[in-house]
PDB file of C-alpha atoms in Angstrom:
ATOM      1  CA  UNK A   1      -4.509  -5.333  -8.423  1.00 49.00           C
ATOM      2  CA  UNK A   2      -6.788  -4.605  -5.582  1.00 48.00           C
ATOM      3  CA  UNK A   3      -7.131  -0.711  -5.204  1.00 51.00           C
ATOM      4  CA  UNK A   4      -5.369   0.404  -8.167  1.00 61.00           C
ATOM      5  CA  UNK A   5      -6.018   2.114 -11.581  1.00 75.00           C
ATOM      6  CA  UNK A   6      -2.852   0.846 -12.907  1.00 87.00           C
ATOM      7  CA  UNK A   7      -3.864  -1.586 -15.812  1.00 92.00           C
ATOM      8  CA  UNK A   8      -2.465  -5.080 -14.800  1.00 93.00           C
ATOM      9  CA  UNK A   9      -2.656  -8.693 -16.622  1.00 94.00           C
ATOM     10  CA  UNK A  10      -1.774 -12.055 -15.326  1.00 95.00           C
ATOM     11  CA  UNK A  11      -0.395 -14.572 -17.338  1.00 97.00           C
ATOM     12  CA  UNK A  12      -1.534 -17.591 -15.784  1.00 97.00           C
ATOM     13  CA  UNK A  13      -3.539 -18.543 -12.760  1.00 95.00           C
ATOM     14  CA  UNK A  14      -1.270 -19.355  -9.607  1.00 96.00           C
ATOM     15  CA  UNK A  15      -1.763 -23.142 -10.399  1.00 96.00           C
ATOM     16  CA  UNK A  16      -0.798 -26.064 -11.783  1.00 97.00           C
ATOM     17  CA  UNK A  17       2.828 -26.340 -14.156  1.00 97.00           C
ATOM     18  CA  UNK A  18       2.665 -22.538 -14.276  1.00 97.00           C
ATOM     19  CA  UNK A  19       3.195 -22.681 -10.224  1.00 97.00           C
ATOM     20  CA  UNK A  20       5.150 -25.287 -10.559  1.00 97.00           C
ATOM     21  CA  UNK A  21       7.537 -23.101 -13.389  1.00 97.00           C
ATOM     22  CA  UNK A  22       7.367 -19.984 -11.595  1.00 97.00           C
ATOM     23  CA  UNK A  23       8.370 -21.660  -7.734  1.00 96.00           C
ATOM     24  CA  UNK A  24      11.602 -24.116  -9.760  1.00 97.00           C
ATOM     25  CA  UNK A  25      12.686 -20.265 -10.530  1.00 96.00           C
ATOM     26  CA  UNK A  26      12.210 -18.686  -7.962  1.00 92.00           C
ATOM     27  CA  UNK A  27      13.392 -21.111  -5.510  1.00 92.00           C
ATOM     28  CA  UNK A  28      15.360 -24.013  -7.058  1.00 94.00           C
ATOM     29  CA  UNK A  29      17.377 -21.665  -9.394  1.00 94.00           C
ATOM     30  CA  UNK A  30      15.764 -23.650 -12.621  1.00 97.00           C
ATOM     31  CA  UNK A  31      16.522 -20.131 -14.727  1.00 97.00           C
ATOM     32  CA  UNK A  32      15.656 -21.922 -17.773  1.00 97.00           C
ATOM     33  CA  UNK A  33      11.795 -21.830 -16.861  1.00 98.00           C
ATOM     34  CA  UNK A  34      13.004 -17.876 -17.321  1.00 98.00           C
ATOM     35  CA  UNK A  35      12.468 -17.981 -21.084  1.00 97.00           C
ATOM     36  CA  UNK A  36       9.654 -20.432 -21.210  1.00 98.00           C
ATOM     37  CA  UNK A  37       7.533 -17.572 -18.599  1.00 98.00           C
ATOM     38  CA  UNK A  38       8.587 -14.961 -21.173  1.00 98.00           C
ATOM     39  CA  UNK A  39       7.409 -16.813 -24.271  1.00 98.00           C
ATOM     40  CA  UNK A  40       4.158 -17.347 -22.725  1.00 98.00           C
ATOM     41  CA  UNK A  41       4.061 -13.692 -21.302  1.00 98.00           C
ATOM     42  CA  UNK A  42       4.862 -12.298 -25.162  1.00 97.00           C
ATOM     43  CA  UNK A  43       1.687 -14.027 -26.486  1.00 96.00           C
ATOM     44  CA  UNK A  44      -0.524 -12.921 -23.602  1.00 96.00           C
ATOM     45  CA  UNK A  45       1.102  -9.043 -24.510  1.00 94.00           C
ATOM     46  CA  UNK A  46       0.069  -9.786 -27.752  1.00 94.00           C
ATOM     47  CA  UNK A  47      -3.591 -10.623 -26.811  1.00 94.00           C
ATOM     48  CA  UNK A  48      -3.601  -7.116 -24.953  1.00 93.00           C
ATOM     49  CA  UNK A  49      -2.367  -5.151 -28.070  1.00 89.00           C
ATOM     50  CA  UNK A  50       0.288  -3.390 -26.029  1.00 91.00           C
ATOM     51  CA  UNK A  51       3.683  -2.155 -27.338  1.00 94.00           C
ATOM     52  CA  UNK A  52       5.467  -1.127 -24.727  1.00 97.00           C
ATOM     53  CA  UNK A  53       8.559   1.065 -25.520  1.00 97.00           C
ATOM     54  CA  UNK A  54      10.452   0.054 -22.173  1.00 97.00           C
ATOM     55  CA  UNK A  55      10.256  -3.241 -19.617  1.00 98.00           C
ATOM     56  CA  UNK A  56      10.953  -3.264 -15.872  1.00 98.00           C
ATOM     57  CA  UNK A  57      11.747  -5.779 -14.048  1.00 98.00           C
ATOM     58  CA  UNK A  58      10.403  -5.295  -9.900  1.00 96.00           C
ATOM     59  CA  UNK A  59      13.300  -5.356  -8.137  1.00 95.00           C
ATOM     60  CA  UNK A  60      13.890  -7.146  -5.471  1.00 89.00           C
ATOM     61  CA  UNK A  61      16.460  -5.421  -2.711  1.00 83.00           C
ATOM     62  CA  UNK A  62      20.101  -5.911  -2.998  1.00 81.00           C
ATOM     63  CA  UNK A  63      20.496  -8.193  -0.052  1.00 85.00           C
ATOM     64  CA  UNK A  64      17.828 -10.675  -1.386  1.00 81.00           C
ATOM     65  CA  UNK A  65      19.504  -9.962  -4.854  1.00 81.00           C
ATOM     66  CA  UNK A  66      22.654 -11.155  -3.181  1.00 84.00           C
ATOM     67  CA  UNK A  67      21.653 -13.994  -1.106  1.00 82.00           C
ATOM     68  CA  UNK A  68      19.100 -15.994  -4.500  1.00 84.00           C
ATOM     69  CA  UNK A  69      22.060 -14.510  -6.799  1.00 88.00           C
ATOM     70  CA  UNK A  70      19.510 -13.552  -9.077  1.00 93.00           C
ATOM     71  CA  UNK A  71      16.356 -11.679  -9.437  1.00 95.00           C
ATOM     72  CA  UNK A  72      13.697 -13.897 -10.851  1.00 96.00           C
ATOM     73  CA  UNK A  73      11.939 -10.941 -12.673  1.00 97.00           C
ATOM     74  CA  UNK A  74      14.538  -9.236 -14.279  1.00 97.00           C
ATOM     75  CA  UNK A  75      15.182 -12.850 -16.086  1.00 97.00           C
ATOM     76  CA  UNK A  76      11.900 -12.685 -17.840  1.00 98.00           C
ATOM     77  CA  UNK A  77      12.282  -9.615 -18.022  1.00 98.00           C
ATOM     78  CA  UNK A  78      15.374  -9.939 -20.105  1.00 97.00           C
ATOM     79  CA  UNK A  79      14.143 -13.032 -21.944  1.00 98.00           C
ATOM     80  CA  UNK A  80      10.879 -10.885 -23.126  1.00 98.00           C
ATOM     81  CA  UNK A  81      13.153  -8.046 -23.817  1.00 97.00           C
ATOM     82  CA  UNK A  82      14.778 -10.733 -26.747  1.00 96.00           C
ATOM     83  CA  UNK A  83      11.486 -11.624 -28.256  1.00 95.00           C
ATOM     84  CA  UNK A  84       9.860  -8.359 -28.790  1.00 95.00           C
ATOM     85  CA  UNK A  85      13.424  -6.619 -29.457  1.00 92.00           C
ATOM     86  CA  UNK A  86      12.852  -4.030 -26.923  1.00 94.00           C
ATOM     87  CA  UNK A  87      14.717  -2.497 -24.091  1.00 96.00           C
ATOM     88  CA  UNK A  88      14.924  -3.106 -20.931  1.00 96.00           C
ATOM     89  CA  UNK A  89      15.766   0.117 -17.929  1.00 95.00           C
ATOM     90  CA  UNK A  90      17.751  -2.473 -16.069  1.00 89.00           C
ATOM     91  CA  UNK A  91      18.580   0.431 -12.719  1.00 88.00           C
ATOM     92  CA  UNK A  92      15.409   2.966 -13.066  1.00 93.00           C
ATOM     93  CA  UNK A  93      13.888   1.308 -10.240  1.00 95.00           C
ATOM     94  CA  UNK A  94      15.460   0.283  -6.992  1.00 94.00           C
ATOM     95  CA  UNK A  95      14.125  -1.354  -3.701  1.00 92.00           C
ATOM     96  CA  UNK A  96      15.091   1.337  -0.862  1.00 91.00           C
ATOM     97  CA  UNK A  97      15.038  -1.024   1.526  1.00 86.00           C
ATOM     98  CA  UNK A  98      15.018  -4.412   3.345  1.00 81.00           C
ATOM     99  CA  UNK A  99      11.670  -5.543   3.861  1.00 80.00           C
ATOM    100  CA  UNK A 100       9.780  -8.881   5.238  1.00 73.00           C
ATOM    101  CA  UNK A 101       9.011 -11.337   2.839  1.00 79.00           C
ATOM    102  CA  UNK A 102       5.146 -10.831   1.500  1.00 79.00           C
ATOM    103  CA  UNK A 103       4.383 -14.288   2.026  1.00 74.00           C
ATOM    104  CA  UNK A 104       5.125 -13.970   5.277  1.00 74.00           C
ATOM    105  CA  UNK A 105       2.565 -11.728   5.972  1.00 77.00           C
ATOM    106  CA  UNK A 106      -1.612 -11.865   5.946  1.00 77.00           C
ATOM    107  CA  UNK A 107      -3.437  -9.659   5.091  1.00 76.00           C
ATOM    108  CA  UNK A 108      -3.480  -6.568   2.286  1.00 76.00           C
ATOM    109  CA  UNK A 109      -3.002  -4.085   5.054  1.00 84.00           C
ATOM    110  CA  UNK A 110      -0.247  -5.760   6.172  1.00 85.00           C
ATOM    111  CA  UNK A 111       1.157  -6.625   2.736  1.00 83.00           C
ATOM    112  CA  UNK A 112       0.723  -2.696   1.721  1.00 82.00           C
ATOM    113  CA  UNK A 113       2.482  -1.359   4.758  1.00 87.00           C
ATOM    114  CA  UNK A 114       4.999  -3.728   4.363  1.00 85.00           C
ATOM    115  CA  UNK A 115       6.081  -1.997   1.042  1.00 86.00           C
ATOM    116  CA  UNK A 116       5.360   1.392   1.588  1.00 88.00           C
ATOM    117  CA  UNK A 117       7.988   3.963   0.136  1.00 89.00           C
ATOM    118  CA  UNK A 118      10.123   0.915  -0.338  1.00 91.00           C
ATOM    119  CA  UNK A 119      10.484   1.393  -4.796  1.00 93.00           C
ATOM    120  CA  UNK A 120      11.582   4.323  -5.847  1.00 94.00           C
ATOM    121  CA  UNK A 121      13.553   5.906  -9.036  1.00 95.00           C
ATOM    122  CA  UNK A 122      17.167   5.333  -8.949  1.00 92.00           C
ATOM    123  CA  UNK A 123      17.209   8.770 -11.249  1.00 84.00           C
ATOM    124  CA  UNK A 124      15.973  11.374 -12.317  1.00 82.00           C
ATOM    125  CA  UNK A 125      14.988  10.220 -15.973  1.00 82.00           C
ATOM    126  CA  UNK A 126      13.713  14.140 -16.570  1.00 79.00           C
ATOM    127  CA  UNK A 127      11.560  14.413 -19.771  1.00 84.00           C
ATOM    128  CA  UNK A 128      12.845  11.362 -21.252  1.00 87.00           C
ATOM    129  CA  UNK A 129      10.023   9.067 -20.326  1.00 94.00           C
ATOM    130  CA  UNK A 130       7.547  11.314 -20.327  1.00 94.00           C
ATOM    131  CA  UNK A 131       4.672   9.900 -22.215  1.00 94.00           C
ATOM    132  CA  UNK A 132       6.534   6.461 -22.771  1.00 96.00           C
ATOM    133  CA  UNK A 133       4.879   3.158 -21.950  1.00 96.00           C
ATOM    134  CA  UNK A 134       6.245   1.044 -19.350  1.00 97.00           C
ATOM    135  CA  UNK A 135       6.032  -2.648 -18.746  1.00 97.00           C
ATOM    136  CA  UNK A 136       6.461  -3.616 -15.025  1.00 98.00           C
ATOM    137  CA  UNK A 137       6.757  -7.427 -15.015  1.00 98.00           C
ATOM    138  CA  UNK A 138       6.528  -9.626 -11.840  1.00 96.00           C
ATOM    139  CA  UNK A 139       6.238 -13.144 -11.213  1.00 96.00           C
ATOM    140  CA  UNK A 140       3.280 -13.600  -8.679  1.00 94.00           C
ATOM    141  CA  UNK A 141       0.614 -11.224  -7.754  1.00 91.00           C
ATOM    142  CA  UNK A 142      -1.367 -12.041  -4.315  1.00 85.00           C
ATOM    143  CA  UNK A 143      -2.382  -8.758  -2.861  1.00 84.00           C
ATOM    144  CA  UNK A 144      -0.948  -6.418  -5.311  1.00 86.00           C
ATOM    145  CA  UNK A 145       0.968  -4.351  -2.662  1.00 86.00           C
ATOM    146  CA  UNK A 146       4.521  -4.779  -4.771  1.00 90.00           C
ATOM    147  CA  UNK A 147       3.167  -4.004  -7.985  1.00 92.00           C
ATOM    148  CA  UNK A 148       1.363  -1.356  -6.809  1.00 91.00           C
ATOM    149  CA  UNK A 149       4.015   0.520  -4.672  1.00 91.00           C
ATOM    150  CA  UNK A 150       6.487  -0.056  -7.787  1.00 94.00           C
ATOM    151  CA  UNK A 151       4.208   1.659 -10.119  1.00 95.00           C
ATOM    152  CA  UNK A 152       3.929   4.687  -8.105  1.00 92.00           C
ATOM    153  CA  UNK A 153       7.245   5.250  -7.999  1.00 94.00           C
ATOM    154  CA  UNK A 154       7.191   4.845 -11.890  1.00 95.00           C
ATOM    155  CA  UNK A 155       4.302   7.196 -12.528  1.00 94.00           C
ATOM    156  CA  UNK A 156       6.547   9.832 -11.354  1.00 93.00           C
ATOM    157  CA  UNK A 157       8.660   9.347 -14.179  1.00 93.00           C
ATOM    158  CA  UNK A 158       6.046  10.821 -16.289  1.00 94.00           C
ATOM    159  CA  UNK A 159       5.139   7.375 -17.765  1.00 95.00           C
ATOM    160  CA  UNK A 160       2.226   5.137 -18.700  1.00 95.00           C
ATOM    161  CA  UNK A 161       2.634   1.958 -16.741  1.00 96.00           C
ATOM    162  CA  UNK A 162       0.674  -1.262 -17.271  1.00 96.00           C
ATOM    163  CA  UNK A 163       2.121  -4.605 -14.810  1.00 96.00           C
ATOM    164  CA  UNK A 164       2.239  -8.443 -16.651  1.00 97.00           C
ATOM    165  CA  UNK A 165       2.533 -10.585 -14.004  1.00 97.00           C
ATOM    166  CA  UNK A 166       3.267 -14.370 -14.802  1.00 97.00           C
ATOM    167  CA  UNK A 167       0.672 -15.152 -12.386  1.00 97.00           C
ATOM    168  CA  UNK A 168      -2.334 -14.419 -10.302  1.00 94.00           C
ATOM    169  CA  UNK A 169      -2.883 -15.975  -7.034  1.00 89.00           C
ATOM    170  CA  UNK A 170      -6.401 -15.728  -5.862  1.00 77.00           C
ATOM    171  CA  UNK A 171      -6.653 -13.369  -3.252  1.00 64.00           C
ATOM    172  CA  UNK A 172      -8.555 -14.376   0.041  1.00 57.00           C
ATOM    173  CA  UNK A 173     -10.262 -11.420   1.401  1.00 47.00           C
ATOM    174  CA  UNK A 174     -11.273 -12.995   4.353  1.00 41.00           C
ATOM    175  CA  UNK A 175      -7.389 -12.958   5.841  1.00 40.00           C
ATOM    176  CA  UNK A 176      -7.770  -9.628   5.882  1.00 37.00           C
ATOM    177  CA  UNK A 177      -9.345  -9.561   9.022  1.00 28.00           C
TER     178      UNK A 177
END
């Protein structure tokens, strides 16, 4: 992610059947390309030699929750949860609020401003994740600004937190300005 010291790892490049996967799911409610993400994202964990004791899915906000009826994340989330038998802390982090679509916006500025303050912890978890290793997972990472903003939030927890994102999209610098 551009910016950040939080360790991060795509998947796949923002191309090809992976785009083509990740956009039936997201958009065409194809929740079955859910667990084929996941397999793929277990072997790529595997490659990193990372056990994470907890996954988190990014949430999206309730109203977008309401209006896809599901939260593409949180089912490969769920779906990696099965395959490396770990759990997932399905309400630690929430989306405070409504916010403009990130596609909808150019520009990393932008993007970042956009999500400001907008993750935070639902609770407080006190010592329990202190030390533990979290797993944010998202589906596409452009600009980083979601990621990023989610993992501060989790960072307060006390926790280590690496992102796996299903997929990278190149960033263009240049519509920054």
């Amino acid at each position: 992610m551009p910016y950040s010291q939080v360790p991060y790892a795509p998947v796949f490049d923002f191309a090809g059947p992976a785009r083509e996967l990740i956009l039936g799911l997201k958009f065409s409610g194809k929740k079955a390309a859910a667990q084929v993400l996941a397999a793929f994202a277990v072997q790529k964990l595997q490659t990193l030699a990372y056990a994470p004791d907890y996954l988190v899915a990014l949430p999206l906000h309730p109203m977008r929750e309401r209006w896809r009826s599901y939260n593409q994340a949180q089912l490969i989330t769920h779906a990696m949860a099965e395959y490396l038998d770990c759990s997932c802390l399905e309400n630690l982090l929430i989306r405070t609020r409504d916010t403009a679509t990130q596609s909808s916006l150019n520009g990393f500025k932008a993007r970042f401003r956009n999500l400001e303050g907008a993750f935070a912890l639902s609770e407080d978890p006190g010592r329990r994740l202190q030390g533990a290793k979290l797993l944010l997972i998202d589906d596409v990472l452009t600009s980083g600004a979601s990621c990023l903003n989610a993992s501060r939030a989790l960072l307060t927890s006390g926790a280590q937190v690496r992102v796996l994102c299903m997929a990278e999209q190149a960033w263009e610098p240049a519509r920054d300005f």
